[in-house]
Amino acid sequence: MSKKTFYITTPLYYVNASPHIGHSYTEIACDCIARYQRMKGEDVFFLTGTDEHGQKVERSAEAEGKDTLKFIDDVVEKFKELWKGLGISYDDFIRTTEKRHIDTVGKILTILHEKGDIYQDEYKGFYCTPCETFWPKLQIEDNLCPDCGRALEEISETNYFFKLSKYQDWLKGYIEEHPDFIKPDFRRNEVIGYLQEPLNDLCISRPRKRLSWGIDIPFAKDHVVYVWFDALINYISGCGWGSDKKTFEKFWPANFHVIGKDILRPHAVYWPMMLYAAGIEMPKTIFAHGWWLAGGEKMSKSKGNIVDPFALLKKYGQNAYRYFLLREVTFGLDGVFSEDAFITRFNSDLANDFGNLLNRTLTMVEKYFDGAVPDEGAMSEADKALDEKIAALPDKFDQSLSALNFNQALVAVWDLINTANKHIELSAPWILAKNDETDRLKAVMSILLKTLSHCVFFVYPFMPDAALNVAGQLGMKITDKDMSLDKLKGPLLAPGSKVNKGKPLFPRIER
Ligand code: MSP
């Protein structure tokens, strides 16, 4: 039987500056899901990449006195370096300056143009260059961009427009009939809200004389494609539309487009209409997450409050970085980043709860059983209750993670970890050892080891590196490739096999 497929995408990051913590948030979230789906035995395609056209990029390169493509190549390397440091397991990295993408954009434009969905018109109005957005007079005050607050340019030029208005009623109906199309629900309502007012058609071109760093429009030699229209198409050019039919049919429609809340409109309005007009199936779910704020404010270069992901990674490592972002706030809502909160979470969840459970258990296995995994011994009711909790975890975890509810999935894992920690206190193995109650001691140690060996699998999508480290300390001989949920059906640790206690995985951070 062929495997089920699963296709997940991140947005394509702008390359006008180095990556920051917000970019890494989407990336880590998608990586966690991709790893988990692979564990479920699915054939996963995880696509990420960079959005490389537009005036902002051209100007940033100019400001540094670099050739545009050379400037971009350097920034792309930074992104790839960060993804490597964070253990991101993407399957493909698409750059919008690649031929496979440029060709696809040309083909989609031709289809929509031949269908009569793209037309030429005169545009008069206000334009924000940094945001690359047109603003109707009604929406602006004091000639300033409503998004970024910078001065607008008044322009009048010929451009090409995509008929959003033609598809407005269709999209309204589609969203109503498909409750999972836009998530969370409050974002879905926001999109329904946008669709209450008549939509203006979307200007999808920029005159070449004003902007040369863009994709050619096959039927309009004096214009290049508007960067958003270009970038959205990556989701199909990256999985073979128009070039590799087999791969496209295998993976499309995408299961998830994961995005930030600020780019909901292009993804939930323009993109579905572009696909529908081109006769391509809709993605299954567009999930918009919240923002990481610094001290309650948006992070920005000008405010100087950007959290540097490289510094954070160097200081605390990949595991803590990934854990904190996915544990601290509900995916979908905003969160405030602070190093203080980071350390608090690290010390309580990683050092105290998980790290301690591992350390104490292995220390006792060494002390009482010479480092060998004992057999099941004589289980008490309390041991059996912990065993039941282990058995209940996969379903709870799956329910949460399937809905991208990362922190709830972790709460379920930590509930097991903390029950095991309490079990140590209540069953007091040191007293069992003193009283020579060997069969009882075996049972307690064996259920604790079982708890840890199961946790390896549920911690893995969040902290792959830590999970494999724990597996190694437990004496389980597994690598990324063995991370299959099917393994949970059989015994994970053979009695008699040796544990291999290492250095504490999460030493407390002193402030
Ligand atoms: N290039 C477009 C996306 C095109 S997708 C076809 C873009 N790029 S971006 O680099 O500005 O942003 C990429 C993603 O990073 C967005 O999902 C955005 O929400 C996310 N974040 C940027 N800053 C963020 C935070 N401070 N917090 C969380 N995520 C935020 O938009």
Coordinates of C-alpha atoms and ligand atoms in Angstrom, one line a residue:
M1 CA 0.0 0.0 0.0
S2 CA 1.4 3.4 -0.8
K3 CA 2.1 5.8 2.0
K4 CA -0.2 8.7 2.8
T5 CA 1.3 12.0 1.8
F6 CA 1.6 15.2 3.8
Y7 CA 2.7 18.6 2.4
I8 CA 3.5 21.5 4.7
T9 CA 4.9 24.9 3.8
T10 CA 6.4 28.0 5.5
P11 CA 6.1 31.4 4.0
L12 CA 9.1 32.5 1.9
Y13 CA 11.2 34.9 3.9
Y14 CA 12.2 38.2 2.6
V15 CA 15.9 38.5 2.0
N16 CA 16.3 42.2 2.6
A17 CA 17.8 41.4 6.1
S18 CA 19.1 38.6 8.2
P19 CA 16.6 36.1 9.8
H20 CA 15.1 36.9 13.2
I21 CA 13.2 35.0 15.8
G22 CA 9.8 35.5 14.2
H23 CA 11.0 33.7 11.0
S24 CA 12.4 30.9 13.1
Y25 CA 9.0 30.5 14.8
T26 CA 7.2 29.4 11.7
E27 CA 10.1 27.3 10.7
I28 CA 10.3 25.4 14.0
A29 CA 6.5 24.9 14.1
C30 CA 6.5 23.4 10.6
D31 CA 9.6 21.2 11.4
C32 CA 7.8 19.8 14.4
I33 CA 4.8 18.9 12.4
A34 CA 6.9 17.5 9.5
R35 CA 8.8 15.3 11.9
Y36 CA 5.7 14.1 13.6
Q37 CA 4.0 13.2 10.3
R38 CA 7.1 11.2 9.3
M39 CA 6.8 9.4 12.6
K40 CA 3.3 8.5 11.6
G41 CA 4.7 6.9 8.5
E42 CA 3.5 9.5 6.0
D43 CA 5.4 10.6 3.0
V44 CA 6.2 14.2 4.0
F45 CA 7.2 17.1 1.8
F46 CA 8.3 20.1 3.9
L47 CA 8.9 23.2 1.7
T48 CA 10.6 26.4 2.8
G49 CA 12.6 29.1 1.0
T50 CA 13.1 32.7 0.3
D51 CA 11.2 35.6 -1.4
E52 CA 13.8 37.4 -3.4
H53 CA 12.2 39.9 -5.7
G54 CA 11.0 43.4 -5.2
Q55 CA 12.2 46.9 -4.6
K56 CA 13.1 46.4 -0.9
V57 CA 15.7 43.7 -1.8
E58 CA 17.1 45.8 -4.7
R59 CA 17.5 48.8 -2.4
S60 CA 19.0 46.8 0.4
A61 CA 21.6 45.5 -1.9
E62 CA 22.3 48.9 -3.3
A63 CA 22.7 50.3 0.2
E64 CA 25.4 47.8 0.9
G65 CA 27.0 48.5 -2.5
K66 CA 26.6 44.8 -3.5
D67 CA 25.3 43.2 -6.7
T68 CA 21.7 42.2 -6.0
L69 CA 22.1 38.4 -6.5
K70 CA 25.3 38.4 -4.5
F71 CA 23.6 40.2 -1.7
I72 CA 20.7 37.7 -1.7
D73 CA 23.0 34.7 -1.8
D74 CA 24.7 35.9 1.3
V75 CA 21.4 36.4 3.1
V76 CA 20.1 33.0 1.9
E77 CA 23.3 31.4 3.5
K78 CA 22.3 33.1 6.8
F79 CA 18.9 31.5 6.7
K80 CA 20.3 28.1 5.8
E81 CA 22.8 28.4 8.6
L82 CA 20.1 29.2 11.1
W83 CA 17.9 26.3 9.9
K84 CA 20.9 24.0 10.3
G85 CA 21.6 25.2 13.8
L86 CA 17.9 24.7 14.7
G87 CA 17.7 21.2 13.2
I88 CA 15.2 22.1 10.5
S89 CA 14.5 19.0 8.3
Y90 CA 13.1 20.7 5.2
D91 CA 12.8 18.6 2.1
D92 CA 13.3 21.5 -0.4
F93 CA 14.3 25.1 -0.2
I94 CA 12.8 27.2 -3.0
R95 CA 14.2 30.6 -4.1
T96 CA 11.9 32.7 -6.2
T97 CA 14.9 33.6 -8.5
E98 CA 15.2 30.0 -9.6
K99 CA 14.1 29.0 -13.1
R100 CA 11.6 26.4 -11.9
H101 CA 9.7 29.2 -10.1
I102 CA 10.1 31.9 -12.8
D103 CA 8.7 29.5 -15.4
T104 CA 5.7 28.6 -13.3
V105 CA 4.9 32.2 -12.6
G106 CA 4.9 32.9 -16.4
K107 CA 2.7 29.9 -17.1
I108 CA 0.1 30.9 -14.4
L109 CA 0.1 34.5 -15.7
T110 CA -0.5 33.3 -19.2
I111 CA -3.4 31.1 -18.1
L112 CA -5.1 33.9 -16.2
H113 CA -4.5 36.4 -19.0
E114 CA -5.9 34.1 -21.7
K115 CA -9.0 33.5 -19.5
G116 CA -9.6 37.2 -19.3
D117 CA -8.9 37.5 -15.6
I118 CA -6.0 39.9 -16.0
Y119 CA -6.6 43.3 -17.7
Q120 CA -4.6 46.5 -18.2
D121 CA -5.7 49.8 -16.6
E122 CA -4.5 53.2 -15.5
Y123 CA -3.5 53.3 -11.9
K124 CA -3.6 56.6 -10.0
G125 CA -2.9 56.7 -6.4
F126 CA -0.5 56.4 -3.5
Y127 CA 2.3 53.9 -3.2
C128 CA 4.4 52.8 -0.3
T129 CA 7.7 51.6 -1.6
P130 CA 9.0 49.9 1.5
C131 CA 5.8 47.9 1.8
E132 CA 5.3 47.6 -2.0
T133 CA 1.6 48.4 -1.5
F134 CA -0.9 50.7 -3.2
W135 CA -3.2 52.6 -1.0
P136 CA -6.5 54.1 -2.0
K137 CA -6.9 57.8 -1.0
L138 CA -9.8 56.9 1.4
Q139 CA -7.5 54.7 3.5
I140 CA -4.7 57.2 4.1
E141 CA -4.1 60.1 6.4
D142 CA -1.4 62.8 6.1
N143 CA 0.1 61.0 3.1
L144 CA 1.5 58.3 5.3
C145 CA 1.4 54.5 4.9
P146 CA -1.3 53.0 7.2
D147 CA 1.0 49.9 7.7
C148 CA 4.5 51.3 8.3
G149 CA 3.8 55.0 8.8
R150 CA 6.3 56.1 6.1
A151 CA 5.7 58.8 3.4
L152 CA 3.7 57.6 0.4
E153 CA 4.6 58.5 -3.2
E154 CA 1.8 59.7 -5.5
I155 CA 1.9 57.9 -8.8
S156 CA 0.0 57.5 -12.0
E157 CA 0.9 54.6 -14.3
T158 CA -0.4 51.8 -16.5
N159 CA -0.6 48.4 -14.7
Y160 CA -2.1 45.0 -14.9
F161 CA -4.9 43.9 -12.6
F162 CA -6.2 40.5 -11.5
K163 CA -10.0 40.3 -11.1
L164 CA -10.4 39.6 -7.5
S165 CA -13.9 41.0 -7.6
K166 CA -15.0 38.2 -10.0
Y167 CA -14.2 35.6 -7.4
Q168 CA -15.3 37.3 -4.2
D169 CA -18.7 35.5 -3.9
W170 CA -17.1 32.1 -4.8
L171 CA -14.5 32.6 -2.0
K172 CA -17.1 33.6 0.6
G173 CA -19.1 30.4 -0.2
Y174 CA -15.9 28.3 -0.1
I175 CA -14.9 29.5 3.3
E176 CA -18.3 29.0 4.7
E177 CA -18.4 25.4 3.4
H178 CA -14.9 24.5 4.6
P179 CA -14.5 25.3 8.3
D180 CA -10.9 24.0 8.3
F181 CA -9.8 26.2 5.4
I182 CA -8.6 29.1 7.6
K183 CA -7.5 28.5 11.1
P184 CA -7.7 29.6 13.9
D185 CA -11.5 30.3 13.8
F186 CA -11.0 34.0 14.8
R187 CA -8.8 34.4 11.7
R188 CA -11.4 32.8 9.5
N189 CA -13.9 35.3 10.8
E190 CA -11.4 38.1 10.0
V191 CA -11.2 36.9 6.4
I192 CA -15.0 36.6 6.2
G193 CA -15.0 40.3 7.4
Y194 CA -12.6 41.4 4.5
L195 CA -15.1 39.8 2.1
Q196 CA -18.1 41.8 3.3
E197 CA -16.9 44.9 1.5
P198 CA -16.4 44.9 -2.3
L199 CA -12.8 44.0 -3.1
N200 CA -10.6 46.1 -5.4
D201 CA -8.9 44.1 -8.1
L202 CA -5.3 43.3 -7.4
C203 CA -2.6 45.2 -9.1
I204 CA -0.1 42.5 -10.1
S205 CA 2.5 44.4 -12.1
R206 CA 5.1 47.1 -11.6
P207 CA 6.5 49.2 -14.4
R208 CA 10.0 48.0 -15.2
K209 CA 11.3 51.5 -15.3
R210 CA 10.5 51.8 -11.6
L211 CA 11.5 48.2 -10.6
S212 CA 13.7 46.0 -12.6
W213 CA 14.2 43.2 -10.0
G214 CA 11.2 41.1 -10.7
I215 CA 9.9 38.3 -13.0
D216 CA 8.9 39.2 -16.6
I217 CA 5.3 39.2 -17.5
P218 CA 5.0 37.2 -20.7
F219 CA 2.4 39.5 -22.3
A220 CA 3.7 42.8 -21.0
K221 CA 7.3 43.5 -21.7
D222 CA 7.4 46.9 -19.9
H223 CA 6.3 45.4 -16.6
V224 CA 7.5 42.9 -14.0
V225 CA 5.3 40.9 -11.6
Y226 CA 4.3 42.3 -8.2
V227 CA 6.3 40.4 -5.6
W228 CA 3.3 38.9 -3.7
F229 CA 1.8 37.5 -6.9
D230 CA 5.2 36.0 -7.7
A231 CA 5.9 34.6 -4.2
L232 CA 2.6 32.9 -3.5
I233 CA 3.1 30.7 -6.6
N234 CA 6.1 29.0 -4.8
Y235 CA 3.7 26.7 -3.1
I236 CA 3.0 25.0 -6.4
S237 CA 6.2 25.7 -8.3
G238 CA 8.0 24.1 -5.3
C239 CA 6.1 20.8 -5.7
G240 CA 6.3 20.4 -9.4
W241 CA 3.2 22.1 -11.0
G242 CA 3.9 22.5 -14.7
S243 CA 7.2 20.6 -14.6
D244 CA 6.8 17.4 -12.6
K245 CA 3.3 16.1 -12.8
K246 CA 3.9 13.0 -10.7
T247 CA 5.3 15.0 -7.7
F248 CA 2.6 17.6 -8.0
E249 CA -0.2 15.1 -8.1
K250 CA 1.4 13.2 -5.2
F251 CA 1.6 16.2 -2.8
W252 CA -0.9 18.8 -3.9
P253 CA -3.1 20.0 -2.3
A254 CA -0.9 21.1 0.6
N255 CA -2.1 20.0 4.0
F256 CA -0.9 23.2 5.7
H257 CA 0.3 26.6 4.7
V258 CA 1.6 27.9 8.0
I259 CA 1.9 31.7 8.0
G260 CA 2.0 34.7 10.4
K261 CA -1.1 36.7 11.1
D262 CA 0.3 39.7 9.1
I263 CA 0.2 37.8 5.8
L264 CA -3.3 36.4 6.1
R265 CA -4.9 38.5 3.4
P266 CA -2.6 37.5 0.6
H267 CA -2.8 33.8 1.6
A268 CA -6.5 33.6 2.4
V269 CA -7.9 35.9 -0.3
Y270 CA -5.5 36.4 -3.2
W271 CA -4.0 32.9 -3.3
P272 CA -7.2 30.9 -3.2
M273 CA -8.6 33.1 -6.0
M274 CA -5.4 32.7 -8.1
L275 CA -5.6 28.9 -7.7
Y276 CA -9.4 28.8 -8.4
A277 CA -8.9 31.0 -11.5
A278 CA -6.2 28.7 -12.8
G279 CA -8.3 25.6 -12.1
I280 CA -6.1 24.2 -9.3
E281 CA -7.4 22.6 -6.1
M282 CA -7.4 24.5 -2.8
P283 CA -4.9 23.8 0.0
K284 CA -6.5 22.1 2.9
T285 CA -5.7 24.5 5.8
I286 CA -4.1 28.0 6.0
F287 CA -3.0 28.4 9.6
A288 CA -2.0 31.9 10.8
H289 CA 0.1 32.1 14.0
G290 CA 0.6 35.1 16.3
W291 CA 3.6 37.3 16.7
W292 CA 6.4 37.4 19.1
L293 CA 6.6 40.8 20.6
A294 CA 9.4 42.4 22.6
G295 CA 8.2 44.2 25.7
G296 CA 4.7 44.3 24.2
E297 CA 5.9 45.9 21.0
K298 CA 6.5 44.7 17.5
M299 CA 10.2 43.9 17.0
S300 CA 11.8 46.1 14.5
K301 CA 15.2 47.2 13.4
S302 CA 14.4 50.9 14.1
K303 CA 13.4 50.2 17.7
G304 CA 16.5 48.1 18.1
N305 CA 14.5 45.4 20.0
I306 CA 15.0 42.5 17.6
V307 CA 15.9 39.2 19.4
D308 CA 18.9 37.8 17.5
P309 CA 18.3 34.1 16.8
F310 CA 22.0 33.3 16.4
A311 CA 22.9 34.7 19.8
L312 CA 20.0 32.8 21.5
L313 CA 21.0 29.6 19.8
K314 CA 24.6 30.0 20.8
K315 CA 23.7 30.7 24.4
Y316 CA 21.0 28.1 25.0
G317 CA 21.2 25.6 22.2
Q318 CA 18.7 24.2 19.7
N319 CA 16.6 22.1 22.2
A320 CA 15.8 24.9 24.6
Y321 CA 15.2 27.4 21.7
R322 CA 12.7 25.1 20.0
Y323 CA 11.0 24.1 23.2
F324 CA 10.5 27.6 24.5
L325 CA 8.9 29.0 21.3
L326 CA 6.4 26.1 21.0
R327 CA 5.7 25.7 24.7
E328 CA 5.3 29.3 25.9
V329 CA 2.3 30.5 23.9
T330 CA -0.7 29.0 22.2
F331 CA 0.0 28.8 18.5
G332 CA -2.3 31.4 17.0
L333 CA -1.9 34.0 19.8
D334 CA 0.8 36.6 20.3
G335 CA 3.5 36.1 22.9
V336 CA 6.0 38.3 24.6
F337 CA 9.6 37.2 24.3
S338 CA 11.8 37.7 27.3
E339 CA 15.0 36.0 28.3
D340 CA 13.8 35.9 31.9
A341 CA 10.7 33.8 30.8
F342 CA 13.0 31.7 28.7
I343 CA 15.2 30.8 31.7
T344 CA 12.3 30.2 34.0
R345 CA 10.8 27.7 31.5
F346 CA 14.2 26.1 31.0
N347 CA 14.8 25.6 34.7
S348 CA 11.4 24.3 35.5
D349 CA 10.4 22.1 32.6
L350 CA 13.7 21.0 31.1
A351 CA 16.1 21.0 34.1
N352 CA 13.8 20.1 36.9
D353 CA 11.1 18.0 35.3
F354 CA 12.6 16.2 32.3
G355 CA 16.3 16.4 33.1
N356 CA 15.8 15.2 36.7
L357 CA 13.6 12.3 35.8
L358 CA 16.2 11.0 33.5
N359 CA 19.1 11.6 35.9
R360 CA 17.4 10.2 39.0
T361 CA 16.2 7.1 37.1
L362 CA 19.5 6.3 35.5
T363 CA 21.4 6.9 38.7
M364 CA 19.2 4.4 40.5
V365 CA 19.4 1.9 37.7
E366 CA 23.2 2.1 38.0
K367 CA 23.1 1.9 41.7
Y368 CA 20.6 -0.9 42.2
F369 CA 21.0 -3.0 39.0
D370 CA 24.5 -2.2 37.9
G371 CA 23.2 -0.2 34.9
A372 CA 21.1 -3.1 33.4
V373 CA 17.4 -2.7 32.6
P374 CA 15.5 -4.8 35.1
D375 CA 12.6 -7.0 34.1
E376 CA 9.0 -6.0 34.9
G377 CA 9.1 -7.4 38.5
A378 CA 6.0 -7.2 40.6
M379 CA 3.9 -4.2 39.5
S380 CA 1.8 -2.4 42.1
E381 CA -1.5 -0.5 41.3
A382 CA 0.5 2.7 41.2
D383 CA 2.9 1.3 38.6
K384 CA 0.0 0.1 36.6
A385 CA -1.6 3.6 36.8
L386 CA 1.6 5.1 35.3
D387 CA 1.6 2.4 32.6
E388 CA -2.0 3.4 31.7
K389 CA -0.9 7.0 31.4
I390 CA 1.8 6.0 29.0
A391 CA -0.7 4.1 26.9
A392 CA -3.1 7.1 26.9
L393 CA -0.4 9.6 25.7
P394 CA -0.3 8.9 21.9
D395 CA -4.0 9.8 21.4
K396 CA -3.9 12.9 23.5
F397 CA -0.7 14.0 21.8
D398 CA -2.1 13.3 18.3
Q399 CA -5.3 15.2 18.9
S400 CA -3.3 18.3 20.0
L401 CA -0.6 18.2 17.4
S402 CA -3.0 17.5 14.5
A403 CA -4.6 20.8 15.3
L404 CA -1.2 22.6 15.6
N405 CA -1.8 22.9 19.3
F406 CA 1.8 22.6 20.2
N407 CA 1.7 23.7 23.8
Q408 CA -1.2 21.3 24.7
A409 CA 0.7 18.4 23.1
L410 CA 3.7 19.3 25.4
V411 CA 1.4 19.7 28.4
A412 CA 0.3 16.0 27.8
V413 CA 3.9 14.8 27.7
W414 CA 4.9 16.8 30.8
D415 CA 1.9 15.5 32.7
L416 CA 3.4 12.0 32.2
I417 CA 6.9 13.2 33.1
N418 CA 5.6 14.8 36.3
T419 CA 3.5 11.8 37.2
A420 CA 6.7 9.7 36.9
N421 CA 8.6 12.2 39.1
K422 CA 5.8 11.9 41.7
H423 CA 5.9 8.1 41.4
I424 CA 9.6 8.2 42.4
E425 CA 8.7 10.1 45.6
L426 CA 5.7 7.9 46.5
S427 CA 7.3 4.6 45.8
A428 CA 10.6 5.5 47.3
P429 CA 12.9 3.1 45.5
W430 CA 15.7 3.7 48.1
I431 CA 13.5 2.2 50.8
L432 CA 12.6 -0.8 48.6
A433 CA 16.3 -1.3 48.1
K434 CA 17.1 -1.0 51.8
N435 CA 14.3 -3.6 52.5
D436 CA 15.5 -5.9 49.8
E437 CA 12.1 -5.8 48.0
T438 CA 13.8 -6.5 44.7
D439 CA 10.7 -7.5 42.7
R440 CA 9.0 -4.2 43.7
L441 CA 12.2 -2.3 43.0
K442 CA 12.4 -3.8 39.6
A443 CA 8.8 -2.9 38.8
V444 CA 9.3 0.8 39.8
M445 CA 12.6 1.1 37.9
S446 CA 11.2 -0.7 34.9
I447 CA 8.1 1.5 34.6
L448 CA 10.2 4.7 35.0
L449 CA 12.5 3.5 32.2
K450 CA 9.4 2.7 30.1
T451 CA 8.1 6.2 30.7
L452 CA 11.3 7.7 29.5
S453 CA 11.6 5.5 26.5
H454 CA 8.1 6.6 25.4
C455 CA 8.8 10.2 26.1
V456 CA 11.7 10.0 23.6
F457 CA 9.2 9.6 20.8
F458 CA 6.9 12.5 21.9
V459 CA 9.8 14.9 22.7
Y460 CA 11.4 14.1 19.4
P461 CA 9.3 16.4 17.1
F462 CA 10.0 19.3 19.4
M463 CA 13.6 18.6 20.4
P464 CA 15.0 16.0 18.1
D465 CA 18.5 16.3 19.3
A466 CA 17.6 16.0 23.0
A467 CA 15.3 13.0 22.3
L468 CA 18.1 11.1 20.6
N469 CA 20.4 12.0 23.4
V470 CA 18.0 10.6 25.9
A471 CA 17.5 7.5 23.8
G472 CA 21.3 7.0 23.8
Q473 CA 21.4 7.4 27.6
L474 CA 18.7 4.8 27.9
G475 CA 20.7 2.5 25.7
M476 CA 18.2 2.5 22.8
K477 CA 20.1 2.3 19.6
I478 CA 18.0 4.6 17.4
T479 CA 18.6 7.3 14.9
D480 CA 16.2 9.8 13.1
K481 CA 15.2 7.0 10.7
D482 CA 13.9 4.8 13.5
M483 CA 11.6 7.5 14.8
S484 CA 8.4 5.7 14.0
L485 CA 5.3 5.6 16.2
D486 CA 5.0 1.9 15.2
K487 CA 7.9 1.2 17.5
L488 CA 5.7 2.1 20.5
K489 CA 3.8 -1.1 19.8
G490 CA 6.7 -3.3 20.9
P491 CA 9.0 -3.2 23.9
L492 CA 11.6 -0.4 23.6
L493 CA 14.1 -1.6 26.2
A494 CA 15.1 -5.2 26.6
P495 CA 15.7 -6.4 30.1
G496 CA 19.4 -6.9 30.6
S497 CA 20.4 -4.2 28.2
K498 CA 22.7 -1.6 29.6
V499 CA 21.9 2.1 30.2
N500 CA 24.5 4.6 29.4
K501 CA 24.1 7.6 31.7
G502 CA 25.7 10.8 30.3
K503 CA 26.2 14.4 31.4
P504 CA 23.0 16.2 32.6
L505 CA 21.1 17.2 29.5
F506 CA 19.7 20.4 30.8
P507 CA 21.9 21.8 33.6
R508 CA 20.1 24.6 35.5
I509 CA 20.8 28.1 34.3
E510 CA 21.8 30.3 37.2
R511 CA 20.7 33.9 36.8
Ligands
MSP1 N1 7.8 37.3 1.9 C1 6.6 37.4 2.6 C2 5.9 36.0 2.6 C3 5.6 35.5 1.3 S1 4.9 33.9 1.4 C4 4.5 33.5 -0.1 C5 6.9 37.8 4.1 N2 8.1 37.6 4.5 S2 8.7 38.0 6.0 O1 10.1 37.6 6.0 O2 8.4 39.4 6.2 O3 7.9 37.2 7.0 C6 7.9 35.8 7.0 C7 7.1 35.3 8.2 O4 7.7 35.6 9.4 C8 5.7 35.7 8.3 O5 4.8 34.6 8.5 C9 5.7 36.6 9.5 O6 4.4 36.6 10.1 C10 6.7 36.0 10.3 N3 7.2 36.9 11.3 C11 7.9 38.0 11.1 N4 8.1 38.6 12.3 C12 7.4 37.9 13.3 C13 7.4 38.0 14.7 N5 7.9 39.0 15.4 N6 6.8 37.0 15.3 C14 6.3 35.9 14.7 N7 6.3 35.8 13.4 C15 6.7 36.9 12.6 O7 6.0 38.2 4.7

